[in-house]
Amino acid sequence: MDSHKPQTPSKTQAKDVIIRSDSPFLPYMLPRDSYGGPKYMDDLMYNQKYAARVASTLTPEELGLVRGHLGDLFHEEASRLLRLDPTFRTGWARNLEMARAPQHQDNDTMHWFPDIRDYANKQTALYFVGGGPKPDSAGHRHGYTDRRLGCYIYRTWHALHGGRPNLQRQRFFAKALCLPESEATNWSIPGLVAAHRRLCDATAARLGSEVVRLRFEDTGICGFPPPTGTAGTWCEHGLSLGHLFRAVVLVADEHVLPMESPVQPVPEIRGHNQHWKVAAWLERLMPECSVLMVRTGDDAHLSRPVSFEMLIREGKTIPLGLEEGKLAEEFGVVRVKIGVAMRFLFDLQAEEEAAIPSLRQVSTMLTEERERACHAWIESVLQHASLGEVGLDGNRFTWEAVRRMWAERDGDIFDHFAEDETKMMPIYSWYGP
């Protein structure tokens, strides 16, 4: 479609963009010459049976196992630090810093200038509508909040990718968006689909036409993948509109949870900031959240049109309301649990990559890039630990990896937080443990 083609870029003038060292653009650790030693070795999260032991030399078999655990630590560290970025910590809460969807303009021209990086490389958009942003608003029942749904999505997305998703260059499952207050109480699916199409066109145009030069804010501290420092469009820097972003959107409305709690018994919850006391309850509640999944009809670039028929045949959909049902055939609308929606888009992305060589090539390149970064980091950690004055117990990463290896060999657990996602990535707080 011609409307999807970006303008021809000009590189005569490039805008300098500073990339923070802890930015979602470059979430992975780069190799270093030295690393700090272990801390909090007597912490309760560590199995003291192994923490108190002293590590010496490793057999070739043990070294291979330690490499595997170092790889886990590499990805856990990226996920943990990325979780603390404002994009996720406050960007998934309407009462904090969730981005607003651009408002309709009478002439259909969108005067809209957010940080375009955060709209790139997402599978879909999740629109929060109705219900209101405050904890006591309609829809915020049974302990639900937007941010807790975001926490659950973050964790589920990592699990779908085996704990090792390609995070580089702002990649994530969805961009969270809320409607302006003037539109939030009077929204409609047709209006939302039209607004999303305009958003996609505006985003693609900026990603394909704005010429930028990416620079580090601190040349001494660098994450991976590092910016090249050359001028190019956002697309040439690896940021583009996600392949499925135009085709399917999700909507979290006031019916994200039913009036009657789907999980019993209901605990006594007092105060917005006390939900951490009922963390186990939230772990059972949040998978019950449902969203509307809407086919926009803008899917000509896909290998085949999007269809929800399989979900319907398999009984994975939830009955629609009267108004939603009227639009189901025209737009393709289903209500499903959030985990079902995420699995559907995960599988659809895999099908598209299998059908479209260029898409598959990009996915393979990203995975190989991430694995190379992981391998280089592991080698640097082992090199540092091999120094006589350091040793396996003088490097915090080898210290933990060796003890994870010991525990796994015994059928035991060393790091209780790392082995339990409800503690490593708790739903009750973006901040984690």
Coordinates of C-alpha atoms in Angstrom, one line a residue, residues 11-371:
K11 CA 21.1 12.6 5.2
T12 CA 22.5 16.1 4.7
Q13 CA 21.5 17.0 8.3
A14 CA 21.3 14.4 11.0
K15 CA 19.9 15.0 14.5
D16 CA 22.1 13.8 17.3
V17 CA 20.2 11.4 19.7
I18 CA 21.8 10.5 23.0
I19 CA 21.3 6.9 24.1
R20 CA 21.5 6.3 27.8
S21 CA 23.8 3.5 29.0
D22 CA 20.8 1.8 30.6
S23 CA 18.4 2.3 27.7
P24 CA 16.1 -0.4 26.4
F25 CA 17.9 0.2 23.1
L26 CA 20.9 -1.7 24.4
P27 CA 19.9 -3.9 27.2
Y28 CA 22.7 -6.4 27.3
M29 CA 26.1 -6.3 29.2
L30 CA 29.3 -5.9 27.2
P31 CA 32.5 -7.7 28.2
R32 CA 34.6 -6.0 30.8
D33 CA 38.2 -6.4 32.0
S34 CA 37.1 -6.9 35.6
Y35 CA 34.0 -7.6 37.7
G36 CA 33.1 -7.1 41.3
G37 CA 33.0 -9.9 43.9
P38 CA 29.9 -11.5 45.4
K39 CA 27.7 -9.6 47.9
Y40 CA 25.1 -10.6 50.4
M41 CA 26.4 -14.2 50.4
D42 CA 24.4 -15.0 53.6
D43 CA 21.1 -13.7 52.1
L44 CA 18.1 -15.9 52.7
M45 CA 17.5 -16.2 48.9
Y46 CA 20.7 -18.3 48.7
N47 CA 20.8 -21.9 49.8
Q48 CA 23.5 -21.7 52.4
K49 CA 24.4 -25.3 52.0
Y50 CA 26.2 -24.2 48.8
A51 CA 27.0 -20.5 49.6
A52 CA 29.3 -21.6 52.4
R53 CA 31.4 -23.9 50.2
V54 CA 34.6 -22.8 48.6
A55 CA 35.1 -23.2 44.8
S56 CA 38.4 -24.4 43.4
T57 CA 39.1 -25.8 40.0
L58 CA 36.4 -27.2 37.6
T59 CA 36.4 -30.3 35.5
P60 CA 35.7 -29.8 31.8
E61 CA 32.2 -31.2 32.4
E62 CA 31.6 -28.7 35.3
L63 CA 33.0 -25.8 33.2
G64 CA 30.4 -26.6 30.5
L65 CA 27.6 -26.5 33.0
V66 CA 28.9 -23.3 34.5
R67 CA 28.9 -21.7 31.1
G68 CA 25.2 -22.6 30.8
H69 CA 24.4 -20.9 34.1
L70 CA 26.4 -17.8 33.1
G71 CA 24.3 -17.6 30.0
D72 CA 21.2 -17.7 32.2
L73 CA 22.7 -14.9 34.4
F74 CA 23.4 -12.8 31.3
H75 CA 19.8 -12.9 30.2
E76 CA 18.4 -12.5 33.8
E77 CA 20.5 -9.4 34.4
A78 CA 19.2 -7.8 31.1
S79 CA 15.5 -8.6 32.0
R80 CA 16.0 -7.4 35.6
L81 CA 17.5 -4.1 34.7
L82 CA 15.1 -3.5 31.8
R83 CA 12.2 -4.0 34.2
L84 CA 13.4 -0.9 36.1
D85 CA 13.3 1.4 33.1
P86 CA 10.6 4.0 33.1
T87 CA 9.2 2.6 29.9
F88 CA 7.9 -0.3 31.9
R89 CA 7.9 0.8 35.5
T90 CA 5.8 3.9 35.0
G91 CA 4.8 3.6 31.3
W92 CA 2.3 0.8 32.1
A93 CA 0.2 2.9 34.5
R94 CA -2.4 5.4 33.4
N95 CA -2.0 7.3 36.7
L96 CA 1.7 7.7 36.1
E97 CA 3.4 8.0 32.7
M98 CA 1.5 5.8 30.3
A99 CA 1.7 7.3 26.8
R100 CA -1.5 8.8 25.4
A101 CA -2.8 7.7 22.0
P102 CA -2.7 10.6 19.5
Q103 CA -6.0 12.5 19.3
H104 CA -8.0 12.7 16.0
Q105 CA -7.3 15.7 13.9
D106 CA -10.0 17.2 11.7
N107 CA -7.6 17.2 8.7
D108 CA -6.2 13.8 9.6
T109 CA -2.8 15.3 10.1
M110 CA -1.2 14.0 13.3
H111 CA 0.9 16.6 15.1
W112 CA 2.5 14.0 17.4
F113 CA 6.1 13.9 18.6
P114 CA 6.7 11.3 21.2
D115 CA 10.0 9.4 21.7
I116 CA 9.5 7.3 18.5
R117 CA 11.9 4.6 19.7
D118 CA 9.4 3.3 22.1
Y119 CA 6.9 2.7 19.3
A120 CA 9.3 0.6 17.3
N121 CA 9.7 -3.2 17.3
K122 CA 6.5 -4.0 19.2
Q123 CA 4.2 -6.8 18.2
T124 CA 1.0 -4.9 19.0
A125 CA -0.5 -2.0 20.9
L126 CA -2.5 -2.5 24.1
Y127 CA -5.1 0.3 24.5
F128 CA -6.4 0.9 28.0
V129 CA -9.9 2.4 27.8
G130 CA -12.7 3.0 30.2
G131 CA -12.4 2.2 33.9
G132 CA -10.3 5.2 34.7
P133 CA -6.6 5.3 35.8
K134 CA -7.1 5.5 39.6
P135 CA -7.0 2.3 41.8
D136 CA -10.6 2.9 42.9
S137 CA -11.9 3.4 39.3
A138 CA -14.4 1.0 37.7
G139 CA -12.5 -2.0 36.4
H140 CA -9.8 -1.8 39.1
R141 CA -11.5 -4.5 41.1
H142 CA -10.2 -7.5 43.0
G143 CA -6.7 -6.0 43.2
Y144 CA -6.3 -5.4 39.5
T145 CA -4.2 -2.4 38.3
D146 CA -2.8 -1.6 34.8
R147 CA 0.7 -1.9 36.1
R148 CA 0.1 -5.4 37.5
L149 CA -1.3 -6.4 34.1
G150 CA 1.9 -5.0 32.6
C151 CA 4.0 -7.0 35.1
Y152 CA 2.2 -10.2 34.1
I153 CA 2.6 -9.5 30.4
Y154 CA 6.3 -8.8 30.9
R155 CA 6.9 -12.1 32.6
T156 CA 4.7 -14.1 30.3
W157 CA 6.5 -12.6 27.2
H158 CA 9.8 -13.8 28.6
A159 CA 8.4 -17.2 29.4
L160 CA 7.1 -17.6 25.8
H161 CA 10.7 -17.0 24.6
G162 CA 12.2 -19.5 27.0
G163 CA 13.6 -16.6 29.2
R164 CA 15.7 -15.4 26.3
P165 CA 13.8 -13.0 24.1
N166 CA 15.5 -10.7 21.7
L167 CA 15.4 -7.4 23.7
Q168 CA 17.7 -5.3 21.6
R169 CA 16.6 -2.0 20.1
Q170 CA 13.5 -1.6 22.2
R171 CA 11.9 -4.9 21.4
F172 CA 8.9 -5.9 23.4
F173 CA 5.4 -7.5 23.1
A174 CA 3.3 -4.3 23.2
K175 CA 3.2 -0.6 23.5
A176 CA 0.9 0.5 26.3
L177 CA -1.4 3.4 25.3
C178 CA -4.3 5.2 27.0
L179 CA -6.9 7.3 25.4
P180 CA -7.1 11.0 26.3
E181 CA -9.6 11.7 29.0
S182 CA -11.9 13.5 26.5
E183 CA -12.2 10.2 24.6
A184 CA -11.8 7.6 27.3
T185 CA -15.5 7.4 28.3
N186 CA -16.9 7.6 24.7
W187 CA -14.6 5.3 22.8
S188 CA -15.7 2.8 20.1
I189 CA -13.9 -0.1 18.3
P190 CA -14.3 1.6 14.8
G191 CA -12.9 4.8 16.2
L192 CA -10.0 3.0 17.9
V193 CA -9.2 1.1 14.7
A194 CA -9.1 4.3 12.7
A195 CA -6.9 6.0 15.3
H196 CA -4.5 3.0 15.3
R197 CA -4.2 3.2 11.5
R198 CA -3.3 6.8 11.7
L199 CA -0.8 6.1 14.5
C200 CA 0.8 3.4 12.4
D201 CA 1.1 5.6 9.3
A202 CA 2.7 8.4 11.4
T203 CA 5.1 6.1 13.1
A204 CA 6.2 4.4 9.9
A205 CA 6.7 7.8 8.3
R206 CA 8.9 9.0 11.1
L207 CA 10.9 5.8 11.4
G208 CA 11.6 5.9 7.6
S209 CA 12.3 9.6 7.2
E210 CA 13.9 11.0 10.3
V211 CA 17.7 11.0 10.0
V212 CA 19.6 10.6 13.3
R213 CA 23.0 9.9 14.6
L214 CA 23.0 7.8 17.8
R215 CA 25.5 8.6 20.5
F216 CA 26.3 7.4 24.0
E217 CA 25.8 9.6 27.0
D218 CA 28.8 8.0 28.6
T219 CA 31.5 6.5 26.4
G220 CA 33.0 4.7 29.4
I221 CA 29.9 2.7 30.1
C222 CA 28.4 0.8 27.2
G223 CA 25.7 -1.7 26.7
F224 CA 25.0 -4.0 23.7
P225 CA 24.4 -3.4 20.9
P226 CA 26.4 -0.2 20.8
P227 CA 25.3 2.6 18.4
T228 CA 27.4 3.0 15.3
G229 CA 27.6 6.7 15.4
T230 CA 26.8 7.1 11.7
A231 CA 23.9 9.0 10.3
G232 CA 20.8 7.1 9.1
T233 CA 17.1 6.7 9.5
W234 CA 15.6 5.0 12.4
C235 CA 14.9 2.0 10.2
E236 CA 18.5 1.9 9.2
H237 CA 19.4 1.8 12.9
G238 CA 17.2 -1.2 13.3
L239 CA 14.0 0.4 14.5
S240 CA 10.9 -0.3 12.4
L241 CA 7.1 -0.8 12.8
G242 CA 6.5 -4.4 14.1
H243 CA 5.3 -6.8 11.5
L244 CA 2.0 -7.5 13.3
F245 CA 1.6 -4.0 14.8
R246 CA -0.8 -2.8 12.1
A247 CA -2.9 -5.9 11.9
V248 CA -4.0 -6.6 15.5
V249 CA -4.6 -4.5 18.6
L250 CA -5.6 -5.4 22.1
V251 CA -8.0 -3.5 24.3
A252 CA -8.1 -3.6 28.1
D253 CA -11.5 -2.2 29.1
E254 CA -13.6 -2.0 32.3
H255 CA -14.4 -5.7 31.9
V256 CA -10.7 -6.8 32.2
L257 CA -12.0 -8.8 35.2
P258 CA -15.6 -9.7 35.8
M259 CA -17.7 -8.2 38.6
E260 CA -17.4 -11.4 40.6
S261 CA -13.9 -12.4 41.3
P262 CA -12.9 -15.4 39.2
V263 CA -10.5 -16.6 42.0
Q264 CA -11.9 -17.5 45.4
P265 CA -11.7 -16.9 48.3
V266 CA -11.2 -13.1 48.0
P267 CA -8.7 -11.8 50.5
E268 CA -9.2 -8.6 52.5
I269 CA -7.2 -5.9 50.6
R270 CA -6.8 -2.6 52.3
G271 CA -5.1 0.3 50.5
H272 CA -3.5 0.5 47.1
N273 CA 0.0 -0.1 48.4
Q274 CA -0.8 -3.2 50.5
H275 CA -1.2 -5.6 47.6
W276 CA 2.2 -7.0 48.1
K277 CA 0.8 -8.7 51.2
V278 CA -1.5 -10.8 49.0
A279 CA 1.1 -11.6 46.3
A280 CA 0.1 -15.2 46.1
W281 CA -3.5 -14.1 45.4
L282 CA -2.3 -11.8 42.6
E283 CA -0.4 -14.7 41.0
R284 CA -3.7 -16.6 40.6
L285 CA -5.8 -13.5 39.7
M286 CA -3.8 -11.9 36.9
P287 CA -3.9 -14.8 34.5
E288 CA -7.7 -14.4 34.6
C289 CA -7.6 -10.9 33.0
S290 CA -9.2 -10.7 29.6
V291 CA -8.7 -8.3 26.7
L292 CA -10.5 -7.6 23.4
M293 CA -8.4 -8.7 20.5
V294 CA -9.3 -6.7 17.4
R295 CA -8.4 -7.4 13.8
T296 CA -7.8 -4.0 12.1
G297 CA -8.1 -5.3 8.5
D298 CA -4.7 -3.7 7.8
D299 CA -3.0 -7.0 7.1
A300 CA -2.2 -7.0 3.4
H301 CA 1.5 -7.2 4.2
L302 CA 1.0 -10.5 6.1
S303 CA 1.3 -13.9 4.4
R304 CA -2.4 -14.4 5.0
P305 CA -5.3 -12.5 6.6
V306 CA -5.6 -12.6 10.3
S307 CA -8.3 -15.0 11.5
F308 CA -9.6 -15.8 15.0
E309 CA -11.6 -18.8 13.8
M310 CA -9.2 -21.3 15.5
L311 CA -9.6 -19.6 18.9
I312 CA -13.4 -19.8 18.5
R313 CA -13.4 -23.4 17.4
E314 CA -11.1 -24.4 20.3
G315 CA -13.4 -22.7 22.8
K316 CA -10.7 -20.2 24.0
T317 CA -12.9 -17.1 23.6
I318 CA -15.1 -15.4 26.2
P319 CA -18.7 -14.2 25.3
L320 CA -18.8 -10.7 24.0
G321 CA -21.1 -7.9 25.2
L322 CA -24.0 -6.8 23.0
E323 CA -22.2 -3.8 21.3
E324 CA -19.0 -5.8 20.9
G325 CA -20.9 -8.6 19.3
K326 CA -22.4 -6.4 16.7
L327 CA -18.9 -5.4 15.5
A328 CA -17.4 -8.9 15.7
E329 CA -18.0 -9.8 12.1
E330 CA -17.1 -6.4 10.6
F331 CA -13.8 -6.0 12.4
G332 CA -13.1 -9.4 13.8
V333 CA -13.3 -9.0 17.6
V334 CA -12.9 -11.7 20.3
R335 CA -12.5 -11.5 24.0
V336 CA -9.8 -13.8 25.4
K337 CA -7.6 -14.2 28.4
I338 CA -4.4 -12.2 28.1
G339 CA -2.3 -15.3 28.0
V340 CA -4.3 -16.6 25.1
A341 CA -3.8 -13.4 23.2
M342 CA -0.1 -13.4 23.8
R343 CA 0.2 -17.0 22.7
F344 CA -1.8 -16.3 19.6
L345 CA 0.4 -13.4 18.5
F346 CA 3.6 -15.3 19.4
D347 CA 2.5 -18.2 17.1
L348 CA 1.3 -15.8 14.4
Q349 CA 4.7 -14.1 14.4
A350 CA 6.4 -17.5 14.1
E351 CA 4.1 -18.4 11.2
E352 CA 4.9 -15.2 9.4
E353 CA 8.7 -15.7 9.9
A354 CA 8.3 -19.2 8.4
A355 CA 6.4 -17.8 5.4
I356 CA 8.4 -14.6 4.7
P357 CA 12.2 -15.1 4.1
S358 CA 13.1 -11.4 4.8
L359 CA 11.3 -11.6 8.2
R360 CA 13.0 -14.9 9.1
Q361 CA 16.4 -13.4 8.2
V362 CA 15.9 -10.5 10.5
S363 CA 14.8 -12.8 13.4
T364 CA 17.8 -15.1 12.8
M365 CA 20.2 -12.1 12.7
L366 CA 18.8 -10.8 16.0
T367 CA 19.2 -14.2 17.7
E368 CA 22.7 -14.7 16.5
E369 CA 23.6 -11.1 17.5
R370 CA 22.3 -11.8 21.1
E371 CA 24.0 -15.1 21.3

